[in-house]
Coordinates of C-alpha atoms and ligand atoms in Angstrom, one line a residue:
M1 CA 82.9 -19.2 -1.9
Q2 CA 82.7 -20.2 1.6
Q3 CA 83.9 -16.8 2.6
I4 CA 81.5 -14.9 0.1
L5 CA 78.6 -16.7 1.9
Q6 CA 79.9 -15.5 5.6
Y7 CA 80.3 -12.4 5.1
T8 CA 76.7 -12.3 3.3
Q9 CA 75.5 -13.6 6.1
F10 CA 77.5 -11.4 8.5
I11 CA 75.9 -8.2 6.8
K12 CA 72.6 -9.4 6.9
Q13 CA 72.6 -10.3 10.4
A14 CA 74.3 -7.0 11.5
A15 CA 71.5 -4.9 9.2
Q16 CA 69.1 -6.1 11.6
Q17 CA 70.7 -5.8 14.9
L18 CA 71.2 -2.4 13.9
G19 CA 67.7 -1.7 13.3
F20 CA 66.9 -2.3 9.7
D21 CA 63.9 -4.8 8.8
F22 CA 64.9 -6.2 5.6
C23 CA 68.1 -6.9 3.8
G24 CA 68.4 -7.9 0.3
I25 CA 71.7 -7.8 -2.1
A26 CA 72.0 -7.6 -6.0
K27 CA 75.1 -7.6 -8.1
A28 CA 76.2 -4.3 -9.0
K29 CA 75.6 -3.4 -13.0
Q30 CA 74.4 -0.7 -14.9
L31 CA 70.0 -0.6 -14.9
D32 CA 69.8 -0.8 -18.6
E33 CA 65.9 -0.9 -18.5
D34 CA 65.1 1.2 -15.4
A35 CA 67.4 4.0 -17.1
R36 CA 65.1 3.9 -20.2
R37 CA 61.6 4.2 -17.8
L38 CA 64.0 7.3 -15.9
E39 CA 64.8 8.9 -19.5
K40 CA 61.5 8.9 -21.0
W41 CA 60.3 10.2 -17.1
L42 CA 62.8 13.1 -17.6
G43 CA 62.0 13.8 -21.0
Q44 CA 58.3 14.4 -20.3
N45 CA 59.4 16.9 -17.5
M46 CA 57.8 14.5 -14.7
N47 CA 60.3 15.7 -12.5
G48 CA 58.9 18.9 -12.4
S49 CA 61.4 21.8 -11.1
M50 CA 63.5 18.9 -9.4
Q51 CA 66.3 19.6 -11.6
Y52 CA 68.7 17.6 -9.3
M53 CA 67.0 14.5 -10.8
A54 CA 68.0 15.5 -14.1
N55 CA 71.7 15.5 -12.9
H56 CA 74.2 12.8 -12.7
F57 CA 71.9 10.5 -15.7
D58 CA 75.0 8.4 -15.9
L59 CA 75.9 8.0 -12.1
R60 CA 72.1 7.2 -11.2
V61 CA 71.5 4.7 -13.7
D62 CA 75.3 2.7 -12.9
P63 CA 76.3 2.1 -9.1
T64 CA 80.1 1.5 -10.7
K65 CA 80.3 4.7 -11.7
L66 CA 79.2 6.2 -8.5
V67 CA 81.7 3.9 -6.4
S68 CA 85.0 2.8 -7.8
G69 CA 85.3 -0.9 -8.0
A70 CA 81.7 -1.1 -6.9
K71 CA 80.5 -4.7 -6.9
S72 CA 76.9 -5.4 -4.5
V73 CA 74.6 -3.4 -3.9
I74 CA 73.1 -4.1 -0.6
T75 CA 69.5 -2.8 0.0
L76 CA 68.2 -2.1 3.3
L77 CA 64.5 -1.4 4.3
K78 CA 63.6 0.5 7.0
N79 CA 59.6 0.5 8.4
Y80 CA 58.5 3.6 9.6
Y81 CA 54.6 2.9 9.8
P82 CA 53.9 4.7 13.2
S83 CA 51.7 3.2 16.1
Q84 CA 50.0 6.5 16.5
Q85 CA 48.2 8.2 14.1
Q86 CA 47.2 12.0 13.7
T87 CA 44.1 13.5 15.6
E88 CA 41.1 14.4 13.6
D89 CA 41.4 18.0 13.4
A90 CA 45.2 17.6 12.8
A91 CA 46.6 19.4 9.4
K92 CA 47.5 16.1 7.1
V93 CA 51.5 15.1 7.6
S94 CA 52.6 12.2 5.8
K95 CA 53.6 9.7 8.1
Y96 CA 57.2 9.3 7.1
A97 CA 57.6 12.7 8.8
F98 CA 55.8 12.0 12.0
G99 CA 59.5 12.0 13.7
K100 CA 63.4 12.7 13.5
D101 CA 64.8 13.4 10.0
Y102 CA 65.2 9.6 8.4
H103 CA 68.1 11.2 6.3
E104 CA 69.7 11.4 10.2
V105 CA 68.6 8.5 11.6
I106 CA 69.7 6.1 8.9
R107 CA 72.6 7.8 7.7
A108 CA 73.9 6.7 11.1
Q109 CA 73.0 3.2 11.2
L110 CA 74.6 2.8 7.5
K111 CA 77.8 3.9 8.9
A112 CA 77.5 1.6 11.6
L113 CA 77.0 -1.3 9.2
L114 CA 79.9 -0.1 7.3
S115 CA 82.1 0.5 10.3
Q116 CA 81.0 -3.3 11.6
M117 CA 82.0 -4.5 8.3
Y118 CA 85.4 -2.8 8.3
T119 CA 86.1 -4.8 11.3
H120 CA 85.2 -8.0 9.9
I121 CA 86.2 -8.4 6.4
G122 CA 88.9 -5.5 6.4
E123 CA 89.8 -2.5 4.1
I124 CA 86.7 -2.2 1.7
N125 CA 85.4 0.6 -0.4
G126 CA 82.1 1.4 0.4
R127 CA 79.3 4.2 0.6
G128 CA 76.1 4.3 2.2
F129 CA 73.0 6.3 0.5
I130 CA 69.7 6.8 1.8
D131 CA 67.2 9.5 -0.5
S132 CA 69.9 12.0 -1.1
A133 CA 72.0 10.4 -3.7
P134 CA 71.7 9.8 -7.4
V135 CA 70.8 6.1 -6.9
L136 CA 67.9 4.2 -8.4
E137 CA 66.8 2.8 -4.8
R138 CA 63.4 1.6 -5.9
S139 CA 65.1 -0.6 -8.8
W140 CA 67.8 -1.7 -6.2
A141 CA 65.1 -2.8 -3.8
V142 CA 63.2 -5.2 -6.6
Q143 CA 66.8 -6.1 -7.9
S144 CA 67.6 -7.3 -4.5
G145 CA 64.4 -9.1 -3.9
L146 CA 62.9 -7.2 -1.3
G147 CA 59.3 -6.5 -3.4
W148 CA 57.7 -5.2 -6.4
V149 CA 57.2 -1.7 -7.6
G150 CA 53.4 -1.2 -7.5
K151 CA 51.3 0.9 -9.7
N152 CA 51.6 3.7 -7.4
G153 CA 55.3 3.7 -8.2
N154 CA 55.9 2.7 -5.0
L155 CA 58.2 -0.2 -3.9
I156 CA 55.7 -2.8 -2.1
N157 CA 57.0 -5.8 0.4
K158 CA 54.8 -8.7 0.3
Q159 CA 55.3 -9.2 4.1
Q160 CA 54.3 -5.4 5.6
G161 CA 53.1 -3.3 2.6
S162 CA 55.1 0.0 1.7
F163 CA 55.7 2.2 4.4
F164 CA 59.5 1.6 4.6
F165 CA 62.3 3.7 3.5
I166 CA 64.9 2.3 1.2
A167 CA 68.7 2.7 1.8
T168 CA 71.4 1.4 -0.4
L169 CA 75.1 0.6 0.5
I170 CA 77.5 0.2 -2.2
V171 CA 80.3 -1.9 -1.4
D172 CA 83.5 -3.3 -3.7
V173 CA 83.1 -6.7 -2.2
E174 CA 81.4 -9.9 -3.8
L175 CA 78.7 -11.2 -1.8
Q176 CA 75.8 -13.4 -2.5
Y177 CA 73.0 -12.0 -4.6
D178 CA 69.5 -12.6 -4.1
D179 CA 67.0 -13.5 -7.0
V180 CA 65.5 -10.5 -8.4
Y181 CA 61.5 -10.3 -7.5
A182 CA 60.0 -10.9 -10.7
K183 CA 56.5 -11.1 -9.3
D184 CA 53.7 -8.4 -9.3
F185 CA 50.8 -8.8 -6.5
C186 CA 48.9 -5.8 -7.8
G187 CA 46.7 -8.2 -10.0
S188 CA 43.4 -6.0 -11.2
C189 CA 43.6 -3.7 -8.5
T190 CA 43.6 0.2 -9.6
R191 CA 42.6 2.0 -5.9
C192 CA 45.5 4.1 -6.0
I193 CA 44.9 5.3 -9.2
D194 CA 41.2 6.1 -8.6
A195 CA 42.2 7.7 -5.5
C196 CA 45.0 9.8 -6.1
P197 CA 43.7 13.5 -6.1
T198 CA 45.7 14.8 -8.6
E199 CA 45.6 12.2 -11.1
A200 CA 49.1 11.6 -10.8
I201 CA 49.2 8.0 -11.2
L202 CA 49.3 6.9 -14.7
P203 CA 49.2 3.7 -16.5
N204 CA 52.4 1.3 -16.3
K205 CA 53.6 2.1 -12.7
V206 CA 54.7 5.6 -13.8
V207 CA 54.1 8.4 -11.7
D208 CA 54.1 12.2 -12.5
G209 CA 56.2 13.7 -10.0
S210 CA 55.6 17.3 -11.4
K211 CA 51.6 16.5 -10.4
C212 CA 52.1 14.5 -6.8
I213 CA 50.9 16.6 -4.3
S214 CA 54.4 15.6 -2.2
Y215 CA 56.1 17.7 -5.1
F216 CA 54.0 20.3 -4.6
T217 CA 54.0 20.4 -0.5
I218 CA 58.0 19.6 -0.2
E219 CA 59.9 20.1 -3.5
L220 CA 58.7 22.8 -5.0
K221 CA 60.6 25.9 -3.6
D222 CA 59.2 29.8 -3.4
Q223 CA 56.9 29.4 -6.0
L224 CA 52.9 29.6 -5.6
I225 CA 51.2 26.5 -6.4
P226 CA 49.4 26.7 -9.6
D227 CA 45.8 27.3 -9.5
S228 CA 45.1 24.3 -11.5
M229 CA 45.8 22.2 -8.4
K230 CA 42.9 24.2 -6.6
G231 CA 40.8 21.7 -4.3
K232 CA 42.5 19.0 -5.3
F233 CA 44.9 18.7 -1.7
D234 CA 42.4 16.9 -0.1
D235 CA 43.8 18.8 2.9
W236 CA 47.3 17.7 2.4
L237 CA 50.1 19.9 4.2
F238 CA 53.3 17.9 3.9
G239 CA 53.4 15.2 1.8
C240 CA 50.4 12.7 0.5
D241 CA 50.0 9.1 1.6
T242 CA 46.7 8.6 -0.2
C243 CA 47.8 6.2 -2.9
Q244 CA 49.8 4.3 0.3
D245 CA 46.8 4.4 2.3
V246 CA 44.5 2.8 0.3
C247 CA 46.8 -0.4 -0.8
P248 CA 45.5 -3.4 0.2
W249 CA 48.9 -4.9 1.0
N250 CA 49.3 -1.9 3.8
R251 CA 46.9 -4.1 6.1
F252 CA 49.9 -6.2 6.7
S253 CA 52.0 -2.9 8.0
K254 CA 53.2 -3.1 11.5
P255 CA 54.1 -0.3 13.9
H256 CA 57.8 0.5 13.5
H257 CA 60.3 -0.1 16.7
E258 CA 62.3 3.0 16.0
A259 CA 62.6 5.1 19.1
E260 CA 63.8 8.0 17.0
F261 CA 60.5 7.9 14.8
T262 CA 58.3 8.8 17.9
P263 CA 55.6 11.1 16.5
I264 CA 56.4 14.4 17.7
N265 CA 52.9 15.9 19.5
E266 CA 52.4 18.7 17.5
V267 CA 52.3 16.6 14.1
L268 CA 50.1 14.7 15.9
N269 CA 47.7 17.5 16.8
F270 CA 48.4 20.9 15.5
S271 CA 45.2 22.2 13.5
L272 CA 45.3 24.4 10.6
K273 CA 44.9 26.9 13.1
D274 CA 47.8 26.0 15.2
W275 CA 49.9 25.8 12.3
E276 CA 48.7 29.3 11.0
M277 CA 49.6 30.7 14.2
L278 CA 53.0 29.2 14.4
T279 CA 56.1 31.8 14.8
E280 CA 59.3 31.1 11.9
E281 CA 61.2 31.0 15.2
S282 CA 59.0 28.5 17.1
F283 CA 58.6 26.5 13.8
K284 CA 62.6 26.0 14.0
T285 CA 62.8 25.0 17.3
I286 CA 60.0 22.4 17.2
F287 CA 61.0 21.1 13.7
K288 CA 64.9 21.4 13.8
N289 CA 65.5 17.7 13.4
S290 CA 62.2 16.8 11.7
P291 CA 61.6 16.1 7.8
I292 CA 59.1 19.1 7.5
K293 CA 62.5 21.4 7.7
R294 CA 62.8 21.1 4.2
S295 CA 59.9 22.8 3.1
K296 CA 60.8 25.7 5.4
Y297 CA 58.4 28.3 7.4
Q298 CA 57.6 29.7 4.3
G299 CA 56.5 26.7 2.4
I300 CA 54.6 25.8 5.1
Q301 CA 52.6 28.7 5.1
R302 CA 52.7 28.5 1.3
N303 CA 51.1 25.4 1.8
L304 CA 48.6 26.3 4.3
Q305 CA 47.5 29.7 2.3
F306 CA 46.8 27.0 -0.7
I307 CA 44.9 24.7 1.4
K308 CA 42.5 27.2 3.0
T309 CA 41.9 29.2 -0.4
S310 CA 40.9 25.5 -1.9
L311 CA 38.1 25.0 1.1
Ligands
B12_401 C1 62.2 12.4 -7.1 C2 61.5 11.4 -5.9 C3 60.0 12.0 -5.4 C4 59.3 12.6 -6.3 C5 58.9 12.0 -7.5 C6 58.1 10.7 -7.4 C7 58.6 9.7 -8.3 N1 57.7 8.2 -8.6 O1 60.0 9.6 -8.9 C8 58.3 13.0 -5.7 C9 58.9 14.4 -4.4 C10 56.8 13.4 -6.1 C11 58.2 11.8 -4.4 C12 57.2 11.3 -3.8 C13 56.8 10.5 -2.7 N2 57.9 9.6 -2.4 CO1 60.0 9.9 -3.3 N3 61.7 9.7 -4.1 C14 62.0 10.5 -5.0 C15 63.5 9.9 -5.2 C16 64.7 10.9 -5.0 C17 64.1 9.6 -6.3 C18 63.2 8.7 -7.5 C19 63.0 8.5 -9.0 O2 64.1 7.9 -9.1 N4 62.1 8.8 -9.6 C20 62.3 8.8 -11.1 C21 61.4 7.4 -11.7 C22 61.5 7.4 -12.9 O3 61.9 6.2 -10.6 P1 60.9 5.6 -10.0 O4 59.9 6.1 -9.5 O5 62.1 5.0 -8.3 O6 60.8 4.0 -10.8 C23 62.0 3.5 -10.9 C24 61.7 2.1 -10.7 O7 60.7 2.2 -9.4 C25 61.6 1.5 -11.7 N5 60.7 1.2 -12.1 C26 59.4 1.3 -12.0 N6 58.3 0.8 -12.4 C27 59.0 -0.4 -12.8 C28 58.2 -1.1 -13.7 C29 58.8 -2.4 -14.0 C30 58.4 -3.5 -15.0 C31 59.9 -2.5 -14.2 C32 61.3 -3.5 -14.9 C33 60.9 -1.2 -13.5 C34 60.3 -0.3 -12.5 O8 62.2 2.1 -12.7 C35 62.2 3.5 -12.2 C36 63.5 4.3 -12.8 O9 63.5 4.3 -14.1 C37 63.6 8.8 -4.3 C38 64.9 8.3 -3.7 C39 65.9 7.8 -4.4 N7 67.0 8.2 -4.4 O10 65.4 7.0 -5.4 C40 62.5 9.1 -3.5 C41 61.6 8.0 -3.0 C42 61.3 6.7 -4.1 N8 60.5 8.4 -2.3 C43 60.2 7.8 -1.3 C44 58.8 8.3 -0.6 C45 58.2 7.5 0.6 C46 57.9 9.2 -1.3 C47 56.7 9.4 -0.8 C48 55.6 7.9 -0.4 C49 56.6 10.2 0.3 C50 55.2 11.2 1.2 N9 54.6 10.4 1.9 O11 54.9 12.0 0.2 C51 56.2 10.1 -2.2 C52 55.3 8.9 -2.9 C53 54.9 9.4 -4.4 C54 54.8 8.3 -5.4 N10 53.6 7.6 -5.1 O12 55.8 7.7 -5.6 C55 61.0 6.5 -0.6 C56 59.9 5.1 -1.6 C57 59.9 4.1 -0.9 C58 58.8 2.9 -1.0 N11 58.5 2.2 -0.4 O13 59.2 3.0 -2.1 C59 62.1 6.6 -1.6 C60 62.8 5.8 -2.5 C61 63.2 7.6 -0.5 C62 63.6 6.6 0.4 N12 65.1 6.7 0.1 O14 62.9 6.1 1.1 N13 59.1 10.9 -4.4
SF4_402 S1 51.3 10.8 -3.2 FE1 49.4 11.6 -3.0 S2 49.3 13.0 -5.0 FE2 51.4 11.6 -5.1 S3 50.8 10.1 -6.4 FE3 49.9 9.2 -4.4 S4 48.2 9.8 -4.3 FE4 48.9 10.8 -5.7
SF4_403 S1 46.5 0.2 -4.6 FE1 46.6 -1.9 -6.0 S2 47.3 -1.5 -7.8 FE2 47.9 0.4 -6.1 S3 49.9 -0.2 -5.6 FE3 48.1 -1.4 -4.1 S4 47.5 -3.4 -4.7 FE4 49.0 -2.3 -6.3

């Protein structure tokens, strides 16, 4: 018991030192209720063309199938709320994409945390994940006591809002577990539902991924954005922050301290015209380490044309 407490304390302290803002821990187990929500979501084709969401269902709802011998899921939140905002004329880009690609930044920090655990705890089996694996990251954040899922589908932390990335570390070590976050502080508020430009936010905290601007501008590949969305993009070029910008809990957002997330000038300043003038070569150079590269040059040009013809 003493050792469990000591390992837990060590992990939480190391996480903080490595630059994570919050750390919570839950017992690894199958997530039955969340599995049902996911099944329904997939059944209604809310994943659109994101085929990867339909893959590995069993692994996604059960971390013990993803990492052999898994006993604990450590969830880490990393703040990305920037201190600088885009200029008024800039084409709208989600705040999470202002700086260096979070996958790269957080993967390195997860690796460092695991390596400290190897040194301190010894031979353990563990794997770190950030966004790209079949893990229900929001669900684990709730299980680890870090916040609630808001009506806009995002994990909201009562102290600092929702502008956080969620990373998980699944390990075969028993640790002390935090209580599930059983409260919900959305109350009667409906600001996100009312503000969503494409009506993607449905009742009961369901977000139809196939209607979300983030899906169209980032995940939809090599296809034209459907005409039914014309005039509804509110000028978003890459991602969308509307349902978080209007959320009253984000009044408590604090600027992050991660040097790697320092905004690149082009994102803060590029107007639609600047983006249009950009050559593929310059795009590849400027956005080499940015999350924006996920859309590829062609995707960005498609988004631009869509916004222009919607004006
Ligand atoms: C697919 C995906 C998308 C898709 C689909 C969105 C969606 N709603 O699922 C698209 C491309 C549209 C998208 C958009 C965005 N995404 Co995204 N996305 C993901 C991804 C890869 C999987 C999410 C998933 O499993 N969806 C399926 C649905 C069914 O699951 P879910 O929304 O997570 O809900 C689960 C739980 O929350 C729980 N749950 C929900 N409500 C309730 C209520 C109760 C009572 C209970 C018990 C449980 C429960 O059950 C669900 C599981 O079945 C995750 C990374 C990951 N591996 O988890 C990132 C992730 C969810 N995205 C993230 C971000 C930042 C965004 C954007 C803000 C980016 C942007 N600015 O453009 C938007 C926000 C859109 C929105 N309002 O949700 C972050 C969320 C951080 C946070 N604070 O919540 C994640 C965790 C990535 C990360 N590692 O940081 N995303
Ligand atoms: S990210 Fe934008 S489009 Fe997607 S649910 Fe939120 S407000 Fe709606
Ligand atoms: S805007 Fe209101 S309803 Fe939507 S997530 Fe925030 S508090 Fe909840």
